[in-house]
mmCIF file of C-alpha atoms in Angstrom:
data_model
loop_
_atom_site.group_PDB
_atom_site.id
_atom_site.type_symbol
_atom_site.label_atom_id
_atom_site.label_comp_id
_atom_site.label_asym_id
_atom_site.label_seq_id
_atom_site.Cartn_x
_atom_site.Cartn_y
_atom_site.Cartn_z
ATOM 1 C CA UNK A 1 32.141 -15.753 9.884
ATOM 2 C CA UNK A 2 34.450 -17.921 12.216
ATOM 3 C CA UNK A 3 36.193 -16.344 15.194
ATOM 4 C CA UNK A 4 39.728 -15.861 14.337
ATOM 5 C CA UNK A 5 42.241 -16.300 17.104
ATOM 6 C CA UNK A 6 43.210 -12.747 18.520
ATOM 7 C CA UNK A 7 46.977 -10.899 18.538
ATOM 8 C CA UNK A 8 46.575 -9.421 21.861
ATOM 9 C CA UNK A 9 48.745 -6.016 21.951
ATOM 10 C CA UNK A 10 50.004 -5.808 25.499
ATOM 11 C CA UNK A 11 51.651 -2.358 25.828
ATOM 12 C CA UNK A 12 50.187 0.723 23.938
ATOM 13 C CA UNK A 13 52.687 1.773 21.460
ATOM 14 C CA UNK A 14 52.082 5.710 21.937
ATOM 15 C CA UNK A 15 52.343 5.728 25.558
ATOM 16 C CA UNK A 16 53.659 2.590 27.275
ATOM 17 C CA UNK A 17 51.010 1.902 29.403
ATOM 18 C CA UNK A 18 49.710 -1.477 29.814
ATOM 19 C CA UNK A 19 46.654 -1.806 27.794
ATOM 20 C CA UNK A 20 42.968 -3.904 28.174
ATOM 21 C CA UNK A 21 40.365 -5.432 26.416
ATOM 22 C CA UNK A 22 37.333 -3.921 26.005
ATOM 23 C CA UNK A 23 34.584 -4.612 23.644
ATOM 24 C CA UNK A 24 34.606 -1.540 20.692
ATOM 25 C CA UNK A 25 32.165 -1.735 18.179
ATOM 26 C CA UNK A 26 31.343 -5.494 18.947
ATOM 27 C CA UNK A 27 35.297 -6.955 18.731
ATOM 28 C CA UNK A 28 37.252 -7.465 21.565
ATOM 29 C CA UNK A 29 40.084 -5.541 21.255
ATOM 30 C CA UNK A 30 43.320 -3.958 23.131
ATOM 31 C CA UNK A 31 42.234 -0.409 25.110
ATOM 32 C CA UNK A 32 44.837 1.786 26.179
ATOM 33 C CA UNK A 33 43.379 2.635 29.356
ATOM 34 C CA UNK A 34 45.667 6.323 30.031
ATOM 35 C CA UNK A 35 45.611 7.405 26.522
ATOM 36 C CA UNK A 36 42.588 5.486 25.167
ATOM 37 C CA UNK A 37 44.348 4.067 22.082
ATOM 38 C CA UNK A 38 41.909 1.345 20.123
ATOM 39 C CA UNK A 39 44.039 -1.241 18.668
ATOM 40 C CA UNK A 40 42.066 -2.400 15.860
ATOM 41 C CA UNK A 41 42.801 -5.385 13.457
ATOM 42 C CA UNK A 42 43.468 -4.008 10.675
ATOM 43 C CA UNK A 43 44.217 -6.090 7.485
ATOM 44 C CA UNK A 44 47.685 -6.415 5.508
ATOM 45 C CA UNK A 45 47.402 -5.265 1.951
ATOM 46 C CA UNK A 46 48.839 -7.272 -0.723
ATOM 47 C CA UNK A 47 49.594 -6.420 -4.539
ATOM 48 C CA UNK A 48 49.692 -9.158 -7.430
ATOM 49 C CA UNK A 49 50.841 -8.688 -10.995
ATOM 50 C CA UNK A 50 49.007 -10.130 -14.043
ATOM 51 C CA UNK A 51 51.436 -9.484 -16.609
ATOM 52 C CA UNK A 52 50.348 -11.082 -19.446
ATOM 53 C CA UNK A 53 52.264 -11.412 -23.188
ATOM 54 C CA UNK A 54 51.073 -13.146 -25.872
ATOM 55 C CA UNK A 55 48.677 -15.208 -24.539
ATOM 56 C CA UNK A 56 50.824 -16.405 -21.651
ATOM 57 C CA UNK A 57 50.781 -15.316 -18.093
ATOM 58 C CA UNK A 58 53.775 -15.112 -15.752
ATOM 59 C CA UNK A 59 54.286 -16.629 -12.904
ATOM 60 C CA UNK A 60 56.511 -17.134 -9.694
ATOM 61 C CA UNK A 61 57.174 -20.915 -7.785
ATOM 62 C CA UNK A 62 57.332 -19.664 -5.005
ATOM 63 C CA UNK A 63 60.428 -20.635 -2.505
ATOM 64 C CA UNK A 64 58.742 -19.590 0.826
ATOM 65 C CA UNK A 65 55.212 -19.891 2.869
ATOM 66 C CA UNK A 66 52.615 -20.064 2.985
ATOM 67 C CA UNK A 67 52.502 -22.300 -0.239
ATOM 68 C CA UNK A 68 56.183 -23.057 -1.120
ATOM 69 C CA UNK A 69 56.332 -25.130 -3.973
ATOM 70 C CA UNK A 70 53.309 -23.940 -5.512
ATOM 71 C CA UNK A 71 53.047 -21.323 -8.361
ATOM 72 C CA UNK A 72 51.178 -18.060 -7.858
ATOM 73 C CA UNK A 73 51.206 -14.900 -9.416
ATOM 74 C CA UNK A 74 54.090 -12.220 -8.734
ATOM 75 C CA UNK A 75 53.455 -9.760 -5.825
ATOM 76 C CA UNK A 76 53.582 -9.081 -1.964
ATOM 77 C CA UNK A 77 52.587 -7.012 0.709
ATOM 78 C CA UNK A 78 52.433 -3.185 0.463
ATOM 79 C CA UNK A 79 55.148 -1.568 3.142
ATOM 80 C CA UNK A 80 52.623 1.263 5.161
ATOM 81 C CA UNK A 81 54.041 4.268 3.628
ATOM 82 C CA UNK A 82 53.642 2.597 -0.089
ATOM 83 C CA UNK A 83 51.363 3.652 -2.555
ATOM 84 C CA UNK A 84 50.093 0.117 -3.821
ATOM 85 C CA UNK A 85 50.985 0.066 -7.753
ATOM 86 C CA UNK A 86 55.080 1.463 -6.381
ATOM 87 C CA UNK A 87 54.486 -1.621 -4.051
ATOM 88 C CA UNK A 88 53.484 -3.591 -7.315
ATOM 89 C CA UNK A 89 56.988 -2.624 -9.278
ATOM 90 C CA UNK A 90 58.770 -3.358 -6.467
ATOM 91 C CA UNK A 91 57.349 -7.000 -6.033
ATOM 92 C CA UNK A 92 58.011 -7.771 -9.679
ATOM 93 C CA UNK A 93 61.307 -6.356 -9.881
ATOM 94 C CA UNK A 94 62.367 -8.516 -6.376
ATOM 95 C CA UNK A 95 60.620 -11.615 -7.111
ATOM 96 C CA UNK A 96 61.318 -11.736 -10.797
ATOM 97 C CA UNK A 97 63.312 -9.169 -12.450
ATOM 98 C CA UNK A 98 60.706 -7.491 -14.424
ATOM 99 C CA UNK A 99 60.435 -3.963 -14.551
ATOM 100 C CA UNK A 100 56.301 -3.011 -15.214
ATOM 101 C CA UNK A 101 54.056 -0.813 -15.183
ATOM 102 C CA UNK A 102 51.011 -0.904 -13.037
ATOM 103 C CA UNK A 103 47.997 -0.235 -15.868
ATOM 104 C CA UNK A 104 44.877 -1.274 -14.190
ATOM 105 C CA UNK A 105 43.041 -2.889 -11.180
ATOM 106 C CA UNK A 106 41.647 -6.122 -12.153
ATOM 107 C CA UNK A 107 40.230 -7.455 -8.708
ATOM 108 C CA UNK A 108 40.177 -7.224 -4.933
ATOM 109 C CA UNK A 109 39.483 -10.159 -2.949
ATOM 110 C CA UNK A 110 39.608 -10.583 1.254
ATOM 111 C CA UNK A 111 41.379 -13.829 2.839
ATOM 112 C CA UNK A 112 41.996 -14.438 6.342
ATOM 113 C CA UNK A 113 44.992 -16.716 6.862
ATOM 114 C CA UNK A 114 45.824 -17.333 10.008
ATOM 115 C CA UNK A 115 44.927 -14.653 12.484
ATOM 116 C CA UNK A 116 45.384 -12.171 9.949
ATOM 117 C CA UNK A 117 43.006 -10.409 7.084
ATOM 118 C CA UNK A 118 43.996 -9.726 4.170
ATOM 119 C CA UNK A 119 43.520 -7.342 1.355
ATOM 120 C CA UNK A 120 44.961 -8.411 -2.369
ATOM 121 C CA UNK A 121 44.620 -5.534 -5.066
ATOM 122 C CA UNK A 122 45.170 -7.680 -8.591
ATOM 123 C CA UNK A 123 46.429 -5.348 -10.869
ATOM 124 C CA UNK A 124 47.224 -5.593 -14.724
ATOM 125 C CA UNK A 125 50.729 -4.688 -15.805
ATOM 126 C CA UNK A 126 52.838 -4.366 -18.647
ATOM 127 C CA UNK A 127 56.508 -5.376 -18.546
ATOM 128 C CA UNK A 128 58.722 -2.551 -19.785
ATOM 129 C CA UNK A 129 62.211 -4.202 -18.829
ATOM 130 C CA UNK A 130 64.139 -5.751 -17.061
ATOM 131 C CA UNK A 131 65.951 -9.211 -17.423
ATOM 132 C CA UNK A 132 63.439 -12.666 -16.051
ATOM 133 C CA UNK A 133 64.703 -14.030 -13.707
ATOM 134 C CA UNK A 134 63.870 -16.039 -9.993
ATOM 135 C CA UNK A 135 65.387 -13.973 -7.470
ATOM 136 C CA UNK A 136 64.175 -13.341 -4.061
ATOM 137 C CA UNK A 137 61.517 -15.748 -2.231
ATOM 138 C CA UNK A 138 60.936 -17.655 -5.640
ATOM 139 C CA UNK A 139 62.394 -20.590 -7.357
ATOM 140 C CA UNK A 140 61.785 -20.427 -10.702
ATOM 141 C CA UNK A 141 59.697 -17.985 -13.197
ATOM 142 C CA UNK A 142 57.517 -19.090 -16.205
ATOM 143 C CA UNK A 143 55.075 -18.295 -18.634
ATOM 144 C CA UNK A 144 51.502 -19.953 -18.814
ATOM 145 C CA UNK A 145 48.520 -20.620 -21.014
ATOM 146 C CA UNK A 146 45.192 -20.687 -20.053
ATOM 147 C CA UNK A 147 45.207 -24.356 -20.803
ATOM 148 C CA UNK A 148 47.865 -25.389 -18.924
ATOM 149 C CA UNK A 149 48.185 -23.564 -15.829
ATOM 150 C CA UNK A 150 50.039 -25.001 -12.518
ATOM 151 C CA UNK A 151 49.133 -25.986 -9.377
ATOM 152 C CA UNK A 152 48.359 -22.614 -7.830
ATOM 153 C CA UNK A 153 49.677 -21.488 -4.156
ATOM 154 C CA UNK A 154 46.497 -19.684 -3.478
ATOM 155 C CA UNK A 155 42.436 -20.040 -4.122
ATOM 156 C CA UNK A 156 42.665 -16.187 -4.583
ATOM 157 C CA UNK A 157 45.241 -16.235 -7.607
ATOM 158 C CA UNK A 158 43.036 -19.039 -8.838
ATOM 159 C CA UNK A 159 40.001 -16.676 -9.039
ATOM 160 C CA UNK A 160 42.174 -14.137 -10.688
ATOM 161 C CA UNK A 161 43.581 -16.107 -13.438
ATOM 162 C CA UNK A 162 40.588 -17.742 -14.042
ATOM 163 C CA UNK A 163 38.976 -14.182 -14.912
ATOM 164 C CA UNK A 164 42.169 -14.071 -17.116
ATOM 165 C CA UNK A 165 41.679 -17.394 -18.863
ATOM 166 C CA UNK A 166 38.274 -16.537 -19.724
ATOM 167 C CA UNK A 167 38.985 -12.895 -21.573
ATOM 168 C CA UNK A 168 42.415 -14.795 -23.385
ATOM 169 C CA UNK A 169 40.001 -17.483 -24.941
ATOM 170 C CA UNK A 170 37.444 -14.978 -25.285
ATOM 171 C CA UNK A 171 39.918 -13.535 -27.855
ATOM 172 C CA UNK A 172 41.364 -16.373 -29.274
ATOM 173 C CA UNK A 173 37.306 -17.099 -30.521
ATOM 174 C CA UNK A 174 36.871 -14.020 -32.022
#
């Protein structure tokens, strides 16, 4: 694995005190030397939604970065006192509208971008309401085949919705 750059904390956030680095459990990290406060580096959690009707999958193109301009599926990053799947509704009704329901986890993957890990929980949901449209951080919303997917944002989306593609012609044989 390739050395990521390092946040550095500077000032422990339960005390004040200016902190160190020290090497815990083989990682450098920030030591708060009066309390003794580890700063570990933690990854951000992230939710995506494969909603999925008829055949088609929806997707977002999304309007910010990291890959603006690029389709990916709908979702973002759980707040810390958010149970993932309220995260989930949240991030579909924001980005797109959509009111669903969180049924079932259908991956987890790891990224590092940047400095920063990152968890994504791929969950299977089923639109109950709401009226499609692009709202926040997204351009435009639309509904995909298998066979004629977009250029995707991220490699991670692409490993979901390939998993996806597979089952939908899976069915489509049978």
């Amino acid at each position: 694995m390739a050395a990521a750059p390092r946040a550095v904390i500077t000032y422990c956030s339960s005390c004040g005190s200016k902190t160190e680095r020290r090497v815990v459990a083989r990682q450098s990290l920030s030591v708060c030397p009066s309390c003794e406060r580890i700063f570990f580096r933690n990854p951000k959690v992230v939710v995506t939604a494969l909603i999925e009707d008829q055949g088609r999958v929806l997707l977002v193109l999304r309007d910010i970065e990291p890959g603006r301009g690029l389709w990916g599926l709908p979702g973002g990053y759980v707040d810390w006192d958010e149970h993932p799947e309220a995260a989930l509704a949240r991030e579909c009704l924001e980005e797109t509208g959509a009111v669903v329901e969180p049924e079932n986890l259908v991956g987890v993957q790891h990224v590092v971008l940047g400095d920063e890990g990152i968890v994504i929980l791929a969950y299977r949901a089923r639109l109950t309401g709401g009226e499609l449209e692009a709202r926040d951080e997204v351009q435009e919303i639309g509904w995909f085949t298998p066979d004629a997917l977009p250029p995707l944002a991220f490699t991670s989306h692409r490993r979901i919705l390939q998993g996806w593609s597979k089952q939908v012609l899976a069915r489509g044989a049978a």
